[in-house]
Amino acid sequence: MTFLLDDEQHEFGRTLDRMLSAADVAGAVRAWGADDTGPGRKVWQRLADAGVFALAVPEEYGGAAPDGHKGAPQDGRCGEAPVGNDGAAPEGYRASGLLPLLTVEMSLAFVVLGCHAMPGPVVETVAAAALLRRLDDPALNRRWLPGIATGGHLVSYTDQAHGPYALDAAAADTRFVIMDDRLLCAAGHGPVQPSLDPARRLARPALDDEVLASGPEVRAAAAHAADVAALLTAAQALGVGRRLLADTITYVQQRKQFGVAIGSFQAVKHRLADALLALEFAQPLVFAAAVALAGGERRAHGERRTRGDVAAAKVAAGEAAYGAARTALQLHGAVGYTEELDLSLWIRKARALRSAWGTPSACRARVLAGAP
């Protein structure tokens, strides 16, 4: 089984990185935390123009997921989808709603988003698209999927089984709430609460509004959306960890004590090596989970095993990013605590992503539950 990205996927990641590097995302993060979402929405639109959100939406609703192309690997290879004799995807993939969600490419995009500390409900918007795809209600799809694909619709999505607070409910255009086996569209929300990451603004959504769907199919779709959210949160955490490590390496090469760069000290090298190893071990788990969630492993091992793969990726990436944040803070010394240094944007996000869509203990329990 191969988990290597192909040249086209690498170029997609590099293109996103170049675009975000020129977009002053750090300024957008600070503005988002101060309740000014304008700069962040401009970056969001550029991501949409690059096709990021369209990856989660099928072509018939303005998305970019073509028939029988990439995203649902058949033999575990990233970038290859099952294709029938007629060149189209098997009917089973269409019916399951798996094919349009290009989880490998989407995961790659979210690693880049983590590297740049992108603000906003990016994970939740894609999870909402996954939920709608799985419900497969044409009326609901027509109402929301085109706006998600084009970047004109930010969705705050929360499942009450995972906690009462919704991310960026105040900034989103739509607030989806899963309560038991009902999908609600909340018109309002409560006061915004303080968060570990000021750019992750949490609030309780109203629960007495429009019921969009109900029944056991809603709970099944919500479980799928939660897996998608956990995977993309893991990918985002991986990107956060890589950025923290890169910035810390740059810093220790410049900062001097006793006339030499502190990066030459053995103790510093060991801390950086530990952080790097944790990230290196987490990366294949993230992309393996993307492959599994896309459907390649589902038939072989079952949904419970796939859910365990996603949980393993989430806990590994979350812990690796958190470890990179601790290393960055220690090696930067007191300057690492300052608000003015951009490093704080990633340190706070690493801590928040560690618990979002699955705490470490919950993910470990899920891994054990899905073990053969």
Short mmCIF file of C-alpha atoms in Angstrom, two decimals:
data_model
loop_
_atom_site.label_atom_id
_atom_site.label_comp_id
_atom_site.label_asym_id
_atom_site.label_seq_id
_atom_site.Cartn_x
_atom_site.Cartn_y
_atom_site.Cartn_z
CA MET A 1 0.00 0.00 0.00
CA THR A 2 1.39 3.39 -1.02
CA PHE A 3 0.53 6.71 0.60
CA LEU A 4 2.69 8.97 -1.57
CA LEU A 5 1.16 12.06 -3.07
CA ASP A 6 1.51 12.48 -6.83
CA ASP A 7 3.01 15.49 -8.64
CA GLU A 8 -0.36 17.13 -9.21
CA GLN A 9 -1.25 16.92 -5.53
CA HIS A 10 2.13 18.34 -4.52
CA GLU A 11 1.64 21.24 -6.93
CA PHE A 12 -1.83 21.86 -5.51
CA GLY A 13 -0.30 22.17 -2.03
CA ARG A 14 2.48 24.45 -3.24
CA THR A 15 -0.02 26.69 -5.03
CA LEU A 16 -2.10 27.08 -1.88
CA ASP A 17 1.03 27.79 0.15
CA ARG A 18 2.16 30.52 -2.24
CA MET A 19 -1.29 32.07 -2.28
CA LEU A 20 -1.62 32.14 1.51
CA SER A 21 1.96 33.38 1.96
CA ALA A 22 0.98 36.50 0.01
CA ALA A 23 -2.33 37.02 1.81
CA ASP A 24 -1.29 38.30 5.29
CA VAL A 25 -3.19 35.50 7.05
CA ALA A 26 -1.62 36.46 10.38
CA GLY A 27 -3.27 39.87 10.14
CA ALA A 28 -6.56 38.20 9.24
CA VAL A 29 -6.26 35.94 12.30
CA ARG A 30 -5.75 38.88 14.64
CA ALA A 31 -8.65 40.77 13.05
CA TRP A 32 -10.90 37.67 13.34
CA GLY A 33 -10.12 37.43 17.05
CA ALA A 34 -11.14 41.10 17.41
CA ASP A 35 -14.51 40.40 15.72
CA ASP A 36 -13.45 41.86 12.35
CA THR A 37 -14.06 39.02 9.90
CA GLY A 38 -13.53 41.09 6.74
CA PRO A 39 -9.87 40.20 6.11
CA GLY A 40 -10.52 36.54 6.94
CA ARG A 41 -13.45 36.34 4.52
CA LYS A 42 -11.25 37.77 1.76
CA VAL A 43 -8.75 34.97 2.35
CA TRP A 44 -11.66 32.51 2.48
CA GLN A 45 -12.81 33.69 -0.94
CA ARG A 46 -9.32 33.21 -2.36
CA LEU A 47 -9.32 29.66 -1.04
CA ALA A 48 -12.66 29.07 -2.70
CA ASP A 49 -11.38 30.52 -5.97
CA ALA A 50 -8.48 28.05 -5.72
CA GLY A 51 -11.03 25.23 -5.49
CA VAL A 52 -10.57 24.16 -1.87
CA PHE A 53 -14.24 24.07 -0.85
CA ALA A 54 -15.34 22.79 -4.24
CA LEU A 55 -13.47 19.57 -3.41
CA ALA A 56 -16.28 18.71 -0.98
CA VAL A 57 -19.09 19.41 -3.43
CA PRO A 58 -20.13 17.35 -6.47
CA GLU A 59 -20.16 18.88 -9.94
CA GLU A 60 -23.93 19.09 -10.18
CA TYR A 61 -23.89 21.64 -7.34
CA GLY A 62 -20.95 23.66 -8.61
CA GLY A 63 -18.20 21.57 -7.06
CA ALA A 64 -15.03 20.12 -8.49
CA ALA A 65 -15.42 16.40 -7.85
CA PRO A 66 -15.61 14.78 -11.29
CA ASP A 67 -16.77 11.25 -11.99
CA GLY A 68 -14.09 8.63 -11.54
CA HIS A 69 -11.19 10.93 -10.84
CA LYS A 70 -9.11 11.32 -7.73
CA GLY A 71 -10.11 10.96 -4.12
CA ALA A 72 -11.50 7.49 -3.55
CA PRO A 73 -8.56 5.14 -3.86
CA GLN A 74 -9.29 1.53 -4.68
CA ASP A 75 -6.00 -0.08 -3.70
CA GLY A 76 -4.80 2.35 -1.08
CA ARG A 77 -2.83 4.57 -3.45
CA CYS A 78 -3.43 8.26 -2.96
CA GLY A 79 -4.90 9.94 -6.01
CA GLU A 80 -6.64 7.04 -7.70
CA ALA A 81 -10.34 6.35 -7.59
CA PRO A 82 -12.21 3.20 -8.53
CA VAL A 83 -13.28 3.45 -12.15
CA GLY A 84 -15.62 1.09 -13.94
CA ASN A 85 -15.44 -0.17 -17.50
CA ASP A 86 -17.41 2.87 -18.68
CA GLY A 87 -14.90 5.23 -17.08
CA ALA A 88 -17.30 6.29 -14.35
CA ALA A 89 -17.23 5.53 -10.64
CA PRO A 90 -19.12 2.47 -9.41
CA GLU A 91 -22.68 3.14 -8.40
CA GLY A 92 -21.95 2.12 -4.82
CA TYR A 93 -19.62 5.06 -4.37
CA ARG A 94 -22.23 7.48 -5.72
CA ALA A 95 -24.93 6.11 -3.49
CA SER A 96 -22.73 6.28 -0.40
CA GLY A 97 -21.81 9.90 -1.06
CA LEU A 98 -18.10 9.03 -0.72
CA LEU A 99 -16.71 9.91 -4.11
CA PRO A 100 -17.41 13.67 -4.20
CA LEU A 101 -15.50 14.28 -0.98
CA LEU A 102 -11.88 14.27 -2.13
CA THR A 103 -10.42 13.52 1.26
CA VAL A 104 -6.78 13.14 0.23
CA GLU A 105 -6.67 16.47 -1.60
CA MET A 106 -8.79 18.06 1.11
CA SER A 107 -6.42 16.78 3.81
CA LEU A 108 -3.46 18.16 1.89
CA ALA A 109 -5.20 21.55 1.68
CA PHE A 110 -5.88 21.56 5.42
CA VAL A 111 -2.24 20.84 6.22
CA VAL A 112 -1.43 24.03 4.30
CA LEU A 113 -4.24 25.91 6.08
CA GLY A 114 -2.72 24.84 9.40
CA CYS A 115 0.71 26.07 8.29
CA HIS A 116 -0.83 29.51 7.81
CA ALA A 117 -3.19 29.46 10.85
CA MET A 118 -6.25 30.07 8.70
CA PRO A 119 -9.15 31.45 10.83
CA GLY A 120 -12.83 30.65 10.49
CA PRO A 121 -14.98 27.50 10.46
CA VAL A 122 -13.11 25.84 7.60
CA VAL A 123 -13.38 22.35 9.08
CA GLU A 124 -17.01 22.83 10.04
CA THR A 125 -18.02 24.11 6.60
CA VAL A 126 -16.56 21.05 4.88
CA ALA A 127 -18.10 18.76 7.53
CA ALA A 128 -21.47 20.35 6.82
CA ALA A 129 -21.01 19.65 3.11
CA ALA A 130 -20.18 16.02 3.96
CA LEU A 131 -23.32 15.81 6.09
CA LEU A 132 -25.51 17.14 3.28
CA ARG A 133 -23.91 14.79 0.77
CA ARG A 134 -24.60 11.80 3.00
CA LEU A 135 -28.22 12.87 3.61
CA ASP A 136 -28.60 13.23 -0.17
CA ASP A 137 -31.65 15.48 0.02
CA PRO A 138 -31.80 17.40 -3.30
CA ALA A 139 -33.61 20.35 -1.75
CA LEU A 140 -31.02 20.76 1.03
CA ASN A 141 -28.16 20.24 -1.41
CA ARG A 142 -29.45 22.92 -3.79
CA ARG A 143 -29.94 25.32 -0.90
CA TRP A 144 -26.42 25.15 0.55
CA LEU A 145 -23.86 23.24 -1.50
CA PRO A 146 -23.44 25.78 -4.33
CA GLY A 147 -22.72 28.55 -1.82
CA ILE A 148 -20.21 26.39 0.03
CA ALA A 149 -18.40 25.52 -3.20
CA THR A 150 -18.04 29.13 -4.30
CA GLY A 151 -16.97 30.44 -0.88
CA GLY A 152 -20.03 32.61 -0.35
CA HIS A 153 -21.34 30.53 2.52
CA LEU A 154 -19.58 29.95 5.84
CA VAL A 155 -21.22 27.25 7.93
CA SER A 156 -20.88 26.76 11.65
CA TYR A 157 -21.58 23.11 12.34
CA THR A 158 -21.84 21.44 15.72
CA ASP A 159 -22.94 18.04 16.93
CA GLN A 160 -24.31 18.25 20.47
CA ALA A 161 -22.87 14.77 21.09
CA HIS A 162 -19.42 16.40 20.87
CA GLY A 163 -20.18 19.49 22.97
CA PRO A 164 -22.62 22.38 23.30
CA TYR A 165 -20.54 25.11 21.66
CA ALA A 166 -20.38 25.99 17.98
CA LEU A 167 -17.28 27.49 16.37
CA ASP A 168 -17.77 30.94 14.85
CA ALA A 169 -21.54 30.85 15.15
CA ALA A 170 -21.47 34.67 15.22
CA ALA A 171 -19.53 34.93 11.95
CA ALA A 172 -21.16 32.14 9.95
CA ASP A 173 -23.91 32.54 7.40
CA THR A 174 -25.61 29.31 8.53
CA ARG A 175 -25.52 27.44 11.82
CA PHE A 176 -26.18 23.70 11.55
CA VAL A 177 -26.82 21.83 14.79
CA ILE A 178 -27.17 18.08 15.27
CA MET A 179 -29.32 17.26 18.27
CA ASP A 180 -29.99 13.55 18.76
CA ASP A 181 -31.35 12.49 15.35
CA ARG A 182 -32.37 15.95 14.15
CA LEU A 183 -30.60 18.45 11.92
CA LEU A 184 -31.49 22.01 12.96
CA CYS A 185 -30.75 25.33 11.31
CA ALA A 186 -30.27 27.81 14.14
CA ALA A 187 -31.25 31.40 13.51
CA GLY A 188 -29.37 32.77 16.49
CA HIS A 189 -26.74 32.08 19.12
CA GLY A 190 -25.80 32.98 22.67
CA PRO A 191 -22.93 35.21 23.85
CA VAL A 192 -19.49 34.55 22.42
CA GLN A 193 -17.33 32.81 25.04
CA PRO A 194 -13.59 33.23 25.67
CA SER A 195 -11.48 30.55 24.01
CA LEU A 196 -7.91 29.27 24.27
CA ASP A 197 -7.49 30.57 20.73
CA PRO A 198 -9.00 34.07 20.39
CA ALA A 199 -9.55 33.40 16.68
CA ARG A 200 -11.77 30.40 17.54
CA ARG A 201 -14.91 32.14 18.79
CA LEU A 202 -17.32 29.80 20.54
CA ALA A 203 -21.03 30.29 21.28
CA ARG A 204 -24.07 28.15 22.03
CA PRO A 205 -26.38 28.07 19.00
CA ALA A 206 -30.14 28.47 19.42
CA LEU A 207 -31.90 25.11 19.39
CA ASP A 208 -35.52 26.08 18.72
CA ASP A 209 -35.34 26.87 15.02
CA GLU A 210 -35.93 25.18 11.66
CA VAL A 211 -35.78 21.38 11.60
CA LEU A 212 -34.20 20.41 8.28
CA ALA A 213 -34.25 16.63 8.67
CA SER A 214 -34.80 13.97 11.29
CA GLY A 215 -34.48 10.22 11.71
CA PRO A 216 -31.73 7.60 11.95
CA GLU A 217 -30.24 8.70 8.62
CA VAL A 218 -29.39 12.05 10.24
CA ARG A 219 -27.44 10.34 13.02
CA ALA A 220 -25.58 8.20 10.46
CA ALA A 221 -24.75 11.25 8.36
CA ALA A 222 -23.63 13.12 11.48
CA ALA A 223 -21.24 10.27 12.36
CA HIS A 224 -19.73 10.52 8.88
CA ALA A 225 -19.45 14.32 9.18
CA ALA A 226 -17.73 13.93 12.56
CA ASP A 227 -15.15 11.61 10.97
CA VAL A 228 -14.53 14.17 8.23
CA ALA A 229 -14.19 16.95 10.82
CA ALA A 230 -11.76 14.87 12.92
CA LEU A 231 -9.63 14.05 9.88
CA LEU A 232 -9.41 17.65 8.69
CA THR A 233 -8.69 18.86 12.22
CA ALA A 234 -5.83 16.35 12.33
CA ALA A 235 -4.51 17.63 9.00
CA GLN A 236 -4.77 21.21 10.23
CA ALA A 237 -2.90 20.28 13.44
CA LEU A 238 -0.17 18.64 11.37
CA GLY A 239 0.30 21.89 9.46
CA VAL A 240 0.34 23.90 12.69
CA GLY A 241 3.02 21.63 14.12
CA ARG A 242 5.16 21.85 11.01
CA ARG A 243 4.98 25.65 11.04
CA LEU A 244 5.91 25.80 14.73
CA LEU A 245 8.88 23.53 14.14
CA ALA A 246 10.08 25.46 11.07
CA ASP A 247 9.87 28.82 12.85
CA THR A 248 11.64 27.43 15.91
CA ILE A 249 14.49 26.01 13.84
CA THR A 250 14.92 29.41 12.19
CA TYR A 251 14.97 31.08 15.60
CA VAL A 252 17.54 28.79 17.24
CA GLN A 253 19.86 29.25 14.26
CA GLN A 254 19.82 33.03 14.85
CA ARG A 255 19.64 33.31 18.64
CA LYS A 256 23.09 33.17 20.25
CA GLN A 257 24.41 32.41 23.72
CA PHE A 258 28.09 32.30 24.66
CA GLY A 259 28.89 33.44 21.14
CA VAL A 260 27.25 30.51 19.34
CA ALA A 261 23.78 29.77 17.99
CA ILE A 262 21.64 27.97 20.58
CA GLY A 263 20.68 25.51 17.87
CA SER A 264 24.18 24.02 18.18
CA PHE A 265 23.46 22.82 21.76
CA GLN A 266 22.77 19.11 22.05
CA ALA A 267 19.76 19.59 24.33
CA VAL A 268 18.14 21.91 21.79
CA LYS A 269 18.78 19.45 18.97
CA HIS A 270 17.13 16.68 20.97
CA ARG A 271 13.96 18.72 21.57
CA LEU A 272 13.70 19.60 17.89
CA ALA A 273 14.36 16.00 16.84
CA ASP A 274 11.59 14.76 19.15
CA ALA A 275 9.15 17.27 17.67
CA LEU A 276 10.14 16.31 14.13
CA LEU A 277 9.76 12.58 14.78
CA ALA A 278 6.28 13.04 16.24
CA LEU A 279 5.19 15.00 13.16
CA GLU A 280 6.81 12.51 10.79
CA PHE A 281 4.96 9.63 12.46
CA ALA A 282 1.66 11.52 12.39
CA GLN A 283 1.74 12.43 8.70
CA PRO A 284 1.26 8.92 7.22
CA LEU A 285 -1.53 8.30 9.72
CA VAL A 286 -3.35 11.39 8.47
CA PHE A 287 -3.13 10.43 4.82
CA ALA A 288 -3.88 6.77 5.54
CA ALA A 289 -7.04 7.88 7.33
CA ALA A 290 -7.90 10.06 4.33
CA VAL A 291 -7.55 7.05 2.07
CA ALA A 292 -9.64 4.92 4.42
CA LEU A 293 -12.36 7.54 4.73
CA ALA A 294 -12.51 7.95 0.98
CA GLY A 295 -13.67 4.37 0.79
CA GLY A 296 -10.65 2.31 -0.16
CA GLU A 297 -10.38 0.62 3.22
CA ARG A 298 -14.01 0.76 4.25
CA ARG A 299 -15.02 -2.33 2.37
CA ALA A 300 -12.06 -4.32 3.57
CA HIS A 301 -12.13 -3.48 7.26
CA GLY A 302 -15.56 -2.00 7.96
CA GLU A 303 -16.73 1.36 9.17
CA ARG A 304 -15.59 0.82 12.76
CA ARG A 305 -12.01 0.22 11.59
CA THR A 306 -12.14 3.33 9.40
CA ARG A 307 -13.33 5.35 12.38
CA GLY A 308 -10.38 3.97 14.34
CA ASP A 309 -7.98 5.06 11.58
CA VAL A 310 -9.37 8.59 11.72
CA ALA A 311 -9.10 8.64 15.53
CA ALA A 312 -5.48 7.42 15.36
CA ALA A 313 -4.64 10.22 12.94
CA LYS A 314 -6.39 12.77 15.14
CA VAL A 315 -4.62 11.82 18.35
CA ALA A 316 -1.20 11.47 16.69
CA ALA A 317 -1.39 14.80 14.84
CA GLY A 318 -2.92 16.62 17.78
CA GLU A 319 -0.26 15.40 20.21
CA ALA A 320 2.53 16.10 17.71
CA ALA A 321 1.33 19.68 17.20
CA TYR A 322 0.94 20.20 20.94
CA GLY A 323 4.44 18.84 21.51
CA ALA A 324 5.81 21.16 18.80
CA ALA A 325 4.06 24.08 20.53
CA ARG A 326 5.67 23.21 23.88
CA THR A 327 9.07 22.91 22.22
CA ALA A 328 8.62 26.20 20.39
CA LEU A 329 7.62 27.97 23.58
CA GLN A 330 10.55 26.59 25.55
CA LEU A 331 13.18 27.32 22.91
CA HIS A 332 11.91 30.82 22.19
CA GLY A 333 12.05 31.61 25.90
CA ALA A 334 10.12 34.61 27.22
CA VAL A 335 9.65 36.11 23.77
CA GLY A 336 7.43 33.11 22.94
CA TYR A 337 4.79 34.36 25.37
CA THR A 338 4.36 37.76 23.73
CA GLU A 339 1.21 38.65 21.83
CA GLU A 340 3.17 40.60 19.23
CA LEU A 341 5.10 37.55 18.00
CA ASP A 342 3.15 35.58 15.38
CA LEU A 343 4.30 32.37 17.09
CA SER A 344 1.43 32.77 19.57
CA LEU A 345 -1.11 32.31 16.74
CA TRP A 346 0.07 28.75 16.16
CA ILE A 347 0.75 27.88 19.82
CA ARG A 348 -2.85 28.71 20.76
CA LYS A 349 -4.27 26.94 17.76
CA ALA A 350 -2.29 23.77 18.52
CA ARG A 351 -3.82 23.61 22.00
CA ALA A 352 -7.36 24.17 20.70
CA LEU A 353 -7.10 21.68 17.82
CA ARG A 354 -5.84 19.01 20.21
CA SER A 355 -9.33 18.78 21.75
CA ALA A 356 -11.55 19.82 18.84
CA TRP A 357 -13.63 17.01 17.30
CA GLY A 358 -12.23 14.41 19.69
CA THR A 359 -10.09 14.72 22.81
CA PRO A 360 -6.93 12.57 23.00
CA SER A 361 -8.57 10.18 25.48
CA ALA A 362 -11.73 9.85 23.37
CA CYS A 363 -9.66 9.18 20.24
CA ARG A 364 -7.58 6.52 21.99
CA ALA A 365 -10.76 4.80 23.16
CA ARG A 366 -12.06 4.84 19.60
CA VAL A 367 -8.82 3.35 18.28
CA LEU A 368 -9.16 0.48 20.76
CA ALA A 369 -12.82 0.02 19.83
CA GLY A 370 -11.93 -0.25 16.15
CA ALA A 371 -8.96 -2.56 16.59
CA PRO A 372 -9.38 -5.98 14.97
#
